[in-house]
Amino acid sequence: MKKQWWKEAVVYQIYPRSFKDTNGDGIGDLRGVLEKLDYLKFLGIDVIWLCPIYKSPNDDNGYDISDYRDIMQEFGIMKDFDKLLAEAHKRGIKILLDLVVNHSSDEHNWFVESRKSKDNEYRDYYIWKEGKDGKEPNNWGSVFSGSAWQYDEATDMYYLHLFTKKQPDLNWENPKIRKEVQDLVRWWLDKGIDGFRMDVISAISKQQDFPDGPKKEGALYGDFGPYSINGPRVHEYLKELNKEVLSKYDIMTVGETPGATPEIAMDYVGEERDELNMLFQFEHMSLGDGEDGKWSNGPFKLIELKAILSKWQKGLEKGGWNSLYWNNHDQPRIVSRFGDDKKYWKESAKMLGTCLHMLQGTPYIYQGEEIGMTNVAFENLEDYKDVEIFNAYRELVQLKGKDHDEMMKAIYERGRDNARTPMQWDASENAGFTQGTPWIKLNPNYKEINVESQINDENSILNYYRKLIKIRKENEAMIYGQYDIILEAHEEIYAYTRTLENEKLLVICNFSQNTPEFNLPEDIEFSTKELIISNYEAHEEEDIKEIALRPYECRVYKLIK
Ligand code: NOJ
């Protein structure tokens, strides 16, 4: 397997809005990130991924960009970014930016021009269509509810927006747009950034006849997926971007690709493909999805999670590479979702970290994950801020008659604002996030769960994550070792090995509150063993042929043949 720095790295994702505010406006900023660089160095991460920091009217918190070469006013100015980059580099930390080029903001100058007239020179920067019988051009629904088409009076036509109506889709069929993207990507790389996370990059190519999408019974809209996810020219576009720009820099790229299977993924990240280094898949995040997708969250079995992760581990092991994540700014907090955020909060948070970091791939830590931040449940809908939540509420409760309480429960379990409450730094007012009024309420548990209370506690989740990062640097098998699942049919234990030459890491994770027995498969042979990390005390000499696991217990052994 080819060795690469980005395979060996651990990435820390920052949602700047909720990370650290330094000017008292209640919104996190770039100086806040700068202030916390030493904390990140202490944690031991190698790379920061910053969610969008560009100028934006914030309809979707920065995923609607109005100027790709300017900084969002609330976050600071370009000088702040330059300083941040320089200071990060001084500490040996790299920075990835979020590249959002499936769509821009409707306030981007391109769109302001584009909508003016049919013959405007920017008209074809976006996707404009005539209506059909006085209605939308097709039945596609937007990811954030409602139609994916917005009528525009000025020219009596509709434009496509897979996300909110303030996020018009860029028209990648137009070579001018591709050139614009190349230019802005080059502009940031020349500044010295270390790569990009590419927002919904699998959606940039649309099938040009724009047919109606399949519609589920009772659904208001059709699914655009078959005609605009992994679309006909997506690989051509990425190869072009790679050839013209990306390949000229020593950087890392990760694509966000809803709808990818391992086979599809290999087309994006296969070593010989010259497109991207790795991608974010969604299969494990969709577990529990019901009739209304994530808004009808149901239970799922550990067996299903194991099957999905194993499929990805095996599917990409030859010439591909995985991104490993439990959390990001769109997902609920993992300890609340797959762990137990009450009785076994600490144990389950550590176990989940272990399970993820020991897999093959580049691990991503989302801010607050390293201290076991949990989901939040605001009583009033008005306390939420996410456009996705409001739009889904309108569609499901107001239009389709879903019960309010049921919807609130779904928001508590799967809403994106679970990830967006401010970072909990200490037990002071507003968790040390801001001196002002925070843009979104805090999780009231910040007095108990915060960085300050964990930093000097050897047993804390925070110091456990530090250790996970440290052992990655000391154990090559953790990075390059071959993954093999064991006890595949076990309903409570997720166990696997990572083998590199004569060394084997044995990873044992109990995903339940119960005390199942772990039985070592007979074909795993070794002459010496060393316990390299565990979330309970365990005796080094203990026989590991049979282990009575404690609730959410995890252990990793290094076995030498
Ligand atoms: C995926 C991003 O992660 C999400 O936050 C955003 O709303 C959509 N793409 C649209 O840009």
Coordinates of C-alpha atoms and ligand atoms in Angstrom, one line a residue:
M1 CA 0.0 0.0 0.0
K2 CA 1.3 3.4 -0.9
K3 CA 2.3 5.5 2.0
Q4 CA 0.9 9.1 2.1
W5 CA 0.9 11.7 4.8
W6 CA -2.9 12.1 4.6
K7 CA -3.3 8.4 5.4
E8 CA -1.3 8.9 8.6
A9 CA -3.0 12.1 9.6
V10 CA -5.9 12.7 12.1
V11 CA -8.2 15.5 11.0
Y12 CA -10.1 17.8 13.4
Q13 CA -13.2 19.4 12.0
I14 CA -14.1 22.9 13.1
Y15 CA -17.5 24.6 12.6
P16 CA -16.2 28.1 13.2
R17 CA -19.5 29.6 14.0
S18 CA -19.7 27.5 17.1
F19 CA -16.1 27.0 18.1
K20 CA -14.8 30.2 19.9
D21 CA -16.0 33.8 19.8
T22 CA -13.4 36.5 20.5
N23 CA -15.2 39.7 19.7
G24 CA -18.4 39.1 21.8
D25 CA -20.9 39.0 18.9
G26 CA -22.0 35.5 19.9
I27 CA -20.6 34.0 16.7
G28 CA -17.3 32.1 16.7
D29 CA -14.5 33.5 14.5
L30 CA -11.1 32.9 13.0
R31 CA -9.3 34.5 15.9
G32 CA -11.1 32.0 18.1
V33 CA -9.6 29.2 16.1
L34 CA -6.2 30.9 16.4
E35 CA -6.6 31.1 20.1
K36 CA -7.3 27.4 20.3
L37 CA -4.4 26.2 18.1
D38 CA -2.4 25.2 21.1
Y39 CA -5.3 23.2 22.4
L40 CA -5.4 21.4 19.1
K41 CA -1.7 20.8 19.2
F42 CA -2.1 19.4 22.7
L43 CA -4.7 17.1 21.4
G44 CA -2.2 16.0 18.7
I45 CA -4.2 16.4 15.5
D46 CA -2.5 17.0 12.2
V47 CA -5.0 18.7 10.0
I48 CA -7.9 21.1 10.6
W49 CA -10.9 21.1 8.3
L50 CA -12.6 24.4 8.5
C51 CA -16.3 24.5 7.5
P52 CA -17.0 27.4 5.1
I53 CA -15.4 30.7 6.1
Y54 CA -16.2 32.6 3.0
K55 CA -18.5 35.6 2.6
S56 CA -22.0 34.4 2.9
P57 CA -25.5 35.6 3.7
N58 CA -25.7 32.5 5.9
D59 CA -28.9 31.0 4.7
D60 CA -27.2 27.7 5.3
N61 CA -24.5 28.9 7.6
G62 CA -21.8 29.5 5.0
Y63 CA -22.7 26.7 2.6
D64 CA -24.1 29.5 0.5
I65 CA -21.1 31.5 -0.7
S66 CA -21.4 35.0 -2.1
D67 CA -17.7 35.6 -2.6
Y68 CA -15.2 32.7 -2.8
R69 CA -12.2 35.0 -2.2
D70 CA -13.5 36.9 0.8
I71 CA -14.1 36.0 4.5
M72 CA -17.4 35.9 6.2
Q73 CA -17.8 39.2 8.0
E74 CA -18.7 37.6 11.3
F75 CA -15.6 35.4 11.1
G76 CA -13.1 38.2 10.5
I77 CA -10.9 39.4 7.7
M78 CA -8.4 37.9 5.3
K79 CA -5.5 39.0 7.5
D80 CA -7.0 36.8 10.3
F81 CA -7.1 33.9 8.0
D82 CA -3.5 34.4 6.8
K83 CA -2.3 34.6 10.4
L84 CA -4.3 31.5 11.3
L85 CA -2.7 29.6 8.5
A86 CA 0.8 30.7 9.3
E87 CA 0.4 29.9 13.0
A88 CA -1.1 26.5 12.2
H89 CA 1.8 25.7 9.9
K90 CA 4.2 26.9 12.6
R91 CA 2.8 24.2 14.8
G92 CA 2.9 21.6 12.1
I93 CA -0.9 21.7 11.6
K94 CA -2.3 21.7 8.1
I95 CA -5.6 23.4 7.1
L96 CA -8.3 22.2 4.7
L97 CA -11.0 24.5 3.5
D98 CA -14.5 23.6 2.5
L99 CA -15.0 23.9 -1.2
V100 CA -18.7 24.5 -2.0
V101 CA -19.1 24.5 -5.7
N102 CA -22.2 22.5 -6.4
H103 CA -24.0 25.8 -5.8
S104 CA -23.3 29.3 -4.7
S105 CA -25.4 31.8 -2.9
D106 CA -28.1 33.7 -4.8
E107 CA -26.3 36.8 -3.6
H108 CA -23.1 35.8 -5.5
N109 CA -22.5 38.3 -8.2
W110 CA -22.7 35.6 -10.8
F111 CA -26.2 34.8 -9.8
V112 CA -27.2 38.5 -9.4
E113 CA -26.2 38.9 -13.0
S114 CA -27.5 35.6 -14.2
R115 CA -31.0 36.2 -13.2
K116 CA -31.2 39.6 -14.9
S117 CA -31.8 38.5 -18.4
K118 CA -31.7 35.5 -20.7
D119 CA -28.8 36.9 -22.6
N120 CA -26.7 38.0 -19.7
E121 CA -23.1 36.8 -19.9
Y122 CA -23.5 34.9 -16.6
R123 CA -26.9 33.3 -17.6
D124 CA -25.4 29.9 -18.2
Y125 CA -23.5 29.9 -14.9
Y126 CA -26.7 28.4 -13.5
I127 CA -29.3 25.9 -14.5
W128 CA -32.4 27.7 -16.0
K129 CA -35.4 25.9 -17.4
E130 CA -38.8 26.8 -18.7
G131 CA -41.8 25.7 -16.7
K132 CA -44.0 22.9 -17.8
D133 CA -47.7 23.7 -18.1
G134 CA -47.3 26.6 -15.7
K135 CA -45.5 24.4 -13.2
E136 CA -41.9 23.4 -12.3
P137 CA -39.8 21.9 -15.1
N138 CA -39.8 18.5 -13.3
N139 CA -40.9 16.9 -10.0
W140 CA -37.5 17.0 -8.2
G141 CA -37.7 17.8 -4.5
S142 CA -34.9 19.8 -2.7
V143 CA -32.8 18.1 0.0
F144 CA -34.2 20.8 2.3
S145 CA -37.9 20.2 1.4
G146 CA -40.1 21.8 -1.3
S147 CA -39.4 21.8 -5.0
A148 CA -35.9 21.9 -6.2
W149 CA -36.9 24.6 -8.7
Q150 CA -37.6 28.3 -8.0
Y151 CA -39.6 30.5 -10.3
D152 CA -37.9 33.8 -11.2
E153 CA -40.1 36.5 -12.4
A154 CA -37.5 38.6 -14.2
T155 CA -37.2 36.1 -17.1
D156 CA -40.2 33.9 -16.4
M157 CA -38.0 30.8 -15.9
Y158 CA -37.1 28.5 -13.1
Y159 CA -33.6 27.8 -11.6
L160 CA -32.5 24.6 -10.0
H161 CA -31.5 24.5 -6.4
L162 CA -30.9 21.0 -4.9
F163 CA -30.6 22.7 -1.4
T164 CA -32.3 26.0 -0.3
K165 CA -33.6 28.4 -2.9
K166 CA -30.8 30.7 -1.8
Q167 CA -28.3 28.0 -3.1
P168 CA -28.7 27.9 -6.9
D169 CA -26.8 25.1 -8.5
L170 CA -23.9 26.0 -10.7
N171 CA -23.9 24.7 -14.2
W172 CA -20.8 22.6 -14.6
E173 CA -21.7 21.9 -18.3
N174 CA -20.5 25.4 -18.9
P175 CA -16.7 25.4 -19.3
K176 CA -16.6 28.9 -17.9
I177 CA -17.8 27.7 -14.5
R178 CA -15.2 24.9 -14.5
K179 CA -12.5 27.5 -15.2
E180 CA -13.8 29.7 -12.5
V181 CA -13.7 26.8 -10.0
Q182 CA -10.1 26.0 -11.1
D183 CA -9.1 29.6 -10.6
L184 CA -10.5 29.9 -7.2
V185 CA -9.1 26.5 -6.1
R186 CA -5.7 27.6 -7.4
W187 CA -6.0 30.9 -5.6
W188 CA -6.4 29.3 -2.2
L189 CA -3.8 26.7 -2.8
D190 CA -1.3 29.4 -3.8
K191 CA -2.1 31.0 -0.4
G192 CA -0.7 27.8 1.1
I193 CA -3.7 25.9 2.3
D194 CA -3.3 22.1 2.4
G195 CA -6.4 20.9 0.6
F196 CA -10.2 20.8 0.4
R197 CA -13.2 19.0 1.7
M198 CA -15.5 19.1 -1.3
D199 CA -19.2 19.7 -0.5
V200 CA -21.7 17.4 -2.3
I201 CA -19.2 16.9 -5.0
S202 CA -21.1 13.9 -6.4
A203 CA -23.9 16.2 -7.4
I204 CA -22.1 18.5 -9.8
S205 CA -23.1 16.7 -13.0
K206 CA -26.8 16.5 -13.9
Q207 CA -28.4 14.4 -16.6
Q208 CA -29.2 17.1 -19.2
D209 CA -32.8 16.0 -20.1
F210 CA -33.8 16.5 -16.5
P211 CA -36.4 13.7 -16.3
D212 CA -38.9 13.4 -13.4
G213 CA -37.4 11.4 -10.5
P214 CA -39.0 8.3 -8.8
K215 CA -41.6 9.3 -6.3
K216 CA -42.3 7.3 -3.1
E217 CA -45.9 6.8 -2.2
G218 CA -47.3 9.8 -0.3
A219 CA -44.2 11.9 -1.2
L220 CA -44.8 15.4 -2.5
Y221 CA -41.7 15.4 -4.8
G222 CA -39.6 13.0 -6.8
D223 CA -36.0 12.1 -6.1
F224 CA -33.4 13.9 -8.1
G225 CA -30.8 11.3 -7.1
P226 CA -30.8 9.0 -10.2
Y227 CA -30.2 12.0 -12.5
S228 CA -27.9 14.2 -10.5
I229 CA -25.9 12.1 -8.1
N230 CA -22.8 10.5 -9.6
G231 CA -24.1 12.1 -12.8
P232 CA -22.8 11.4 -16.4
R233 CA -19.9 13.8 -16.4
V234 CA -18.8 13.9 -12.7
H235 CA -15.6 12.0 -13.3
E236 CA -14.7 14.0 -16.3
Y237 CA -15.1 17.2 -14.3
L238 CA -13.0 15.9 -11.4
K239 CA -10.3 14.6 -13.6
E240 CA -10.1 18.0 -15.3
L241 CA -9.9 19.8 -11.9
N242 CA -7.2 17.3 -10.8
K243 CA -5.2 17.7 -13.9
E244 CA -5.4 21.4 -14.2
V245 CA -4.9 22.3 -10.5
L246 CA -5.0 19.7 -7.7
S247 CA -2.2 17.5 -9.1
K248 CA 0.2 20.4 -8.9
Y249 CA 0.2 20.6 -5.2
D250 CA 1.0 18.2 -2.3
I251 CA -2.5 18.4 -0.8
M252 CA -5.3 16.3 0.5
T253 CA -8.8 16.1 -0.9
V254 CA -11.9 14.6 0.5
G255 CA -15.2 14.5 -1.3
E256 CA -18.6 14.5 0.3
T257 CA -20.5 12.0 -1.8
P258 CA -24.0 11.0 -0.7
G259 CA -25.2 8.1 -2.7
A260 CA -21.7 6.3 -2.9
T261 CA -21.3 2.6 -2.5
P262 CA -17.7 1.2 -2.3
E263 CA -17.8 0.4 -6.0
I264 CA -18.8 3.9 -6.9
A265 CA -16.3 5.2 -4.4
M266 CA -13.4 3.5 -6.1
D267 CA -14.2 5.6 -9.2
Y268 CA -13.6 8.7 -7.2
V269 CA -10.7 7.7 -5.0
G270 CA -8.9 4.8 -6.7
E271 CA -5.2 5.5 -6.9
E272 CA -5.1 5.4 -10.7
R273 CA -8.2 7.6 -11.1
D274 CA -6.5 11.0 -10.5
E275 CA -9.6 12.5 -8.9
L276 CA -9.8 12.6 -5.1
N277 CA -7.9 11.1 -2.1
M278 CA -10.9 9.9 -0.1
L279 CA -14.6 10.6 0.4
F280 CA -17.3 10.7 3.0
Q281 CA -19.8 8.0 2.6
F282 CA -23.2 8.1 4.3
E283 CA -24.3 4.5 4.6
H284 CA -23.5 4.1 8.3
M285 CA -25.1 7.5 9.0
S286 CA -28.4 6.4 7.4
L287 CA -29.0 3.5 9.8
G288 CA -32.3 3.8 11.4
D289 CA -33.8 6.0 8.6
G290 CA -37.5 5.3 8.1
E291 CA -40.4 6.4 6.0
D292 CA -39.5 10.1 6.3
G293 CA -35.8 9.4 6.0
K294 CA -33.9 10.7 9.1
W295 CA -37.0 12.3 10.4
S296 CA -38.5 8.9 11.3
N297 CA -35.5 7.6 13.1
G298 CA -35.8 4.0 14.2
P299 CA -33.7 1.4 15.9
F300 CA -31.0 -0.6 14.1
K301 CA -28.8 -3.5 14.8
L302 CA -25.1 -3.5 15.5
I303 CA -24.8 -6.3 12.9
E304 CA -26.0 -3.8 10.2
L305 CA -23.4 -1.3 11.3
K306 CA -20.7 -3.9 11.2
A307 CA -21.7 -5.1 7.8
I308 CA -21.6 -1.6 6.4
L309 CA -18.3 -0.6 7.8
S310 CA -16.7 -4.0 6.9
K311 CA -18.0 -3.6 3.3
W312 CA -16.3 -0.2 3.1
Q313 CA -13.1 -1.5 4.7
K314 CA -12.8 -4.3 2.3
G315 CA -14.2 -2.4 -0.7
L316 CA -11.5 0.2 -0.6
E317 CA -8.5 -1.8 0.7
K318 CA -7.0 -2.2 -2.7
G319 CA -6.0 1.1 -4.1
G320 CA -8.6 3.2 -2.3
W321 CA -8.8 4.9 1.1
N322 CA -11.5 5.5 3.7
S323 CA -12.5 8.6 5.6
L324 CA -13.6 7.6 9.1
Y325 CA -16.2 9.6 10.9
W326 CA -19.0 9.4 13.4
N327 CA -19.8 13.1 13.6
N328 CA -19.8 16.2 11.6
H329 CA -21.8 19.4 11.5
D330 CA -24.7 17.6 9.8
Q331 CA -24.9 14.6 12.2
P332 CA -26.1 14.1 15.7
R333 CA -23.6 13.5 18.5
I334 CA -22.4 9.9 18.3
V335 CA -22.3 9.2 22.0
S336 CA -26.1 10.0 22.1
R337 CA -26.7 8.0 19.0
F338 CA -24.7 4.8 19.1
G339 CA -23.5 5.0 22.7
D340 CA -25.2 5.9 26.0
D341 CA -25.0 9.6 26.9
K342 CA -26.2 8.9 30.5
K343 CA -25.0 6.0 32.6
Y344 CA -22.1 4.9 30.4
W345 CA -21.4 8.3 28.9
K346 CA -17.6 8.1 29.4
E347 CA -17.2 4.4 28.6
S348 CA -19.3 4.5 25.5
A349 CA -17.7 7.7 24.2
K350 CA -14.2 6.1 24.5
M351 CA -15.4 2.9 23.0
L352 CA -16.8 4.6 20.0
G353 CA -13.6 6.6 19.5
T354 CA -11.6 3.4 19.7
C355 CA -13.8 1.6 17.2
L356 CA -13.5 4.3 14.7
H357 CA -9.8 5.2 15.0
M358 CA -8.7 1.6 14.8
L359 CA -10.4 1.1 11.4
Q360 CA -8.4 1.6 8.2
G361 CA -8.7 5.2 6.9
T362 CA -8.2 8.8 8.0
P363 CA -10.1 9.5 11.2
Y364 CA -12.0 12.8 11.6
I365 CA -12.8 14.2 15.0
Y366 CA -15.6 16.8 15.0
Q367 CA -15.3 19.6 17.6
G368 CA -16.5 18.4 21.0
E369 CA -16.4 14.8 20.1
E370 CA -13.2 14.6 22.0
I371 CA -14.9 15.6 25.2
G372 CA -18.0 13.5 24.6
M373 CA -20.4 16.3 23.8
T374 CA -24.0 15.1 23.5
N375 CA -27.2 15.8 21.7
V376 CA -29.4 18.6 22.9
A377 CA -33.2 18.8 23.2
F378 CA -34.6 22.4 23.0
E379 CA -38.2 22.5 24.1
N380 CA -39.2 25.1 21.6
L381 CA -38.8 24.8 17.9
E382 CA -37.9 28.5 17.8
D383 CA -34.7 27.8 19.7
Y384 CA -33.4 25.8 16.7
K385 CA -31.5 27.6 13.9
D386 CA -31.1 25.2 11.1
V387 CA -32.9 25.8 7.8
E388 CA -33.2 22.1 7.3
I389 CA -35.1 21.6 10.5
F390 CA -37.6 24.4 9.7
N391 CA -38.2 23.3 6.2
A392 CA -38.7 19.7 7.2
Y393 CA -41.0 20.8 10.0
R394 CA -43.1 22.8 7.5
E395 CA -43.3 20.0 5.0
L396 CA -43.8 17.1 7.4
V397 CA -45.9 18.6 10.2
Q398 CA -47.7 21.5 8.5
L399 CA -48.3 19.9 5.0
K400 CA -48.3 16.2 5.7
G401 CA -49.8 16.2 9.2
K402 CA -47.0 14.4 11.1
D403 CA -47.4 14.7 14.8
H404 CA -45.5 17.7 16.4
D405 CA -44.1 15.6 19.3
E406 CA -43.0 12.9 17.0
M407 CA -41.2 15.5 14.8
M408 CA -39.6 17.1 17.9
K409 CA -38.3 13.7 18.9
A410 CA -36.8 13.2 15.5
I411 CA -35.2 16.6 15.7
Y412 CA -33.7 15.6 19.1
E413 CA -32.3 12.5 17.6
R414 CA -31.2 13.5 14.2
G415 CA -31.3 17.3 13.8
R416 CA -28.2 19.0 12.6
D417 CA -28.2 21.6 15.4
N418 CA -27.2 18.7 17.8
A419 CA -23.7 19.3 16.3
R420 CA -23.9 23.0 16.2
T421 CA -24.4 24.1 19.9
P422 CA -21.3 25.9 21.0
M423 CA -18.1 24.2 21.9
Q424 CA -18.0 23.6 25.7
W425 CA -14.7 25.0 26.9
D426 CA -15.3 25.5 30.6
A427 CA -18.1 25.8 33.2
S428 CA -18.3 29.6 33.1
E429 CA -21.2 31.4 31.5
N430 CA -21.8 30.2 27.9
A431 CA -19.1 27.6 28.4
G432 CA -16.3 30.1 27.7
F433 CA -17.6 30.2 24.1
T434 CA -18.6 33.9 24.1
Q435 CA -18.8 37.0 26.3
G436 CA -21.9 37.9 24.3
T437 CA -25.2 36.2 23.5
P438 CA -24.5 33.0 21.6
W439 CA -26.1 32.7 18.2
I440 CA -27.6 29.4 19.3
K441 CA -28.3 28.2 22.8
L442 CA -25.8 26.0 24.5
N443 CA -26.3 22.5 25.6
P444 CA -27.2 22.9 29.3
N445 CA -24.8 20.1 30.3
Y446 CA -21.8 22.3 29.6
K447 CA -21.2 22.7 33.4
E448 CA -20.4 19.0 33.5
I449 CA -19.0 18.4 30.0
N450 CA -16.3 20.8 29.1
V451 CA -12.6 20.9 28.1
E452 CA -11.4 22.5 31.4
S453 CA -12.8 19.7 33.5
Q454 CA -11.2 17.0 31.4
I455 CA -7.8 18.5 30.5
N456 CA -6.0 17.5 33.7
D457 CA -8.0 14.3 34.3
E458 CA -6.0 11.4 33.1
N459 CA -9.2 9.3 32.8
S460 CA -11.1 11.8 30.7
I461 CA -12.5 11.3 27.3
L462 CA -10.2 14.1 26.1
N463 CA -7.1 12.4 27.3
Y464 CA -8.3 9.2 25.9
Y465 CA -8.6 10.8 22.5
R466 CA -5.1 12.1 22.9
K467 CA -3.9 8.6 23.5
L468 CA -5.8 7.3 20.5
I469 CA -4.0 9.9 18.3
K470 CA -0.6 9.1 19.9
I471 CA -0.8 5.4 19.4
R472 CA -1.6 5.9 15.8
K473 CA 1.8 7.5 15.4
E474 CA 3.4 4.5 17.2
N475 CA 1.7 1.7 15.4
E476 CA 1.9 1.4 11.7
A477 CA -0.6 -1.4 11.7
M478 CA -3.2 1.1 12.8
I479 CA -2.7 2.9 9.6
Y480 CA -1.7 0.4 7.0
G481 CA -2.7 -2.9 8.5
Q482 CA -5.2 -5.1 6.8
Y483 CA -8.7 -5.1 8.3
D484 CA -10.6 -8.4 9.1
I485 CA -13.7 -8.7 11.0
I486 CA -14.0 -11.4 13.6
L487 CA -17.1 -12.7 15.4
E488 CA -19.1 -11.3 12.5
A489 CA -22.5 -12.6 13.8
H490 CA -22.1 -11.3 17.3
E491 CA -24.9 -8.9 18.2
E492 CA -23.2 -6.9 20.9
I493 CA -19.5 -7.0 20.1
Y494 CA -17.7 -5.4 17.2
A495 CA -14.3 -7.0 17.0
Y496 CA -11.7 -6.9 14.2
T497 CA -8.0 -7.3 13.6
R498 CA -5.5 -5.1 11.7
T499 CA -2.6 -7.1 10.4
L500 CA 0.7 -5.8 9.2
E501 CA 3.4 -8.3 8.6
N502 CA 3.9 -10.3 11.8
E503 CA 2.0 -7.8 13.9
K504 CA -1.7 -7.9 14.6
L505 CA -3.9 -5.4 16.4
L506 CA -6.9 -7.0 18.0
V507 CA -9.8 -4.5 18.5
I508 CA -12.6 -5.5 20.8
C509 CA -15.6 -3.2 21.3
N510 CA -18.7 -3.9 23.3
F511 CA -21.5 -1.8 21.9
S512 CA -24.0 -2.7 24.7
Q513 CA -24.8 -2.1 28.3
N514 CA -24.6 -5.9 28.8
T515 CA -21.7 -8.0 29.7
P516 CA -21.2 -10.3 26.7
E517 CA -18.3 -12.8 26.7
F518 CA -15.6 -12.3 24.0
N519 CA -14.2 -15.5 22.7
L520 CA -11.0 -15.3 20.7
P521 CA -11.2 -17.2 17.4
E522 CA -8.8 -20.1 17.4
D523 CA -7.0 -19.1 14.3
I524 CA -5.6 -16.0 15.9
E525 CA -2.2 -17.1 17.2
F526 CA 0.4 -15.0 18.9
S527 CA 3.5 -15.4 21.1
T528 CA 3.3 -12.1 23.0
K529 CA 0.5 -9.6 23.6
E530 CA 0.4 -6.1 24.8
L531 CA -2.7 -4.1 25.8
I532 CA -2.2 -0.7 24.0
I533 CA -5.5 1.0 25.0
S534 CA -8.6 0.2 26.9
N535 CA -11.4 2.2 28.6
Y536 CA -11.5 0.1 31.8
E537 CA -8.7 -1.2 33.9
A538 CA -7.5 -4.5 32.6
H539 CA -4.7 -6.7 33.7
E540 CA -1.9 -7.1 31.2
E541 CA -1.5 -10.8 32.1
E542 CA -5.2 -11.6 31.7
D543 CA -5.9 -14.5 29.4
I544 CA -7.7 -13.1 26.4
K545 CA -9.1 -16.4 25.1
E546 CA -12.3 -15.5 27.0
I547 CA -13.1 -12.1 28.3
A548 CA -16.2 -11.1 30.2
L549 CA -16.6 -7.7 28.8
R550 CA -18.0 -4.8 30.9
P551 CA -20.7 -2.4 29.6
Y552 CA -19.3 -0.6 26.5
E553 CA -15.8 -2.0 27.3
C554 CA -13.2 -1.7 24.6
R555 CA -9.6 -3.0 24.4
V556 CA -6.9 -3.1 21.8
Y557 CA -4.1 -5.6 22.0
K558 CA -1.0 -5.8 20.0
L559 CA -0.3 -9.4 19.2
I560 CA 3.1 -10.5 17.9
K561 CA 3.5 -13.9 16.2
Ligands
NOJ1 C1 -23.4 19.3 2.8 C2 -23.0 20.2 4.0 O1 -22.3 19.4 4.8 C3 -24.3 20.7 4.6 O2 -24.0 21.3 5.8 C4 -24.9 21.7 3.6 O3 -26.1 22.1 4.1 C5 -25.1 21.0 2.2 N1 -24.0 20.2 1.8 C6 -25.3 22.0 1.2 O4 -24.2 22.7 0.9

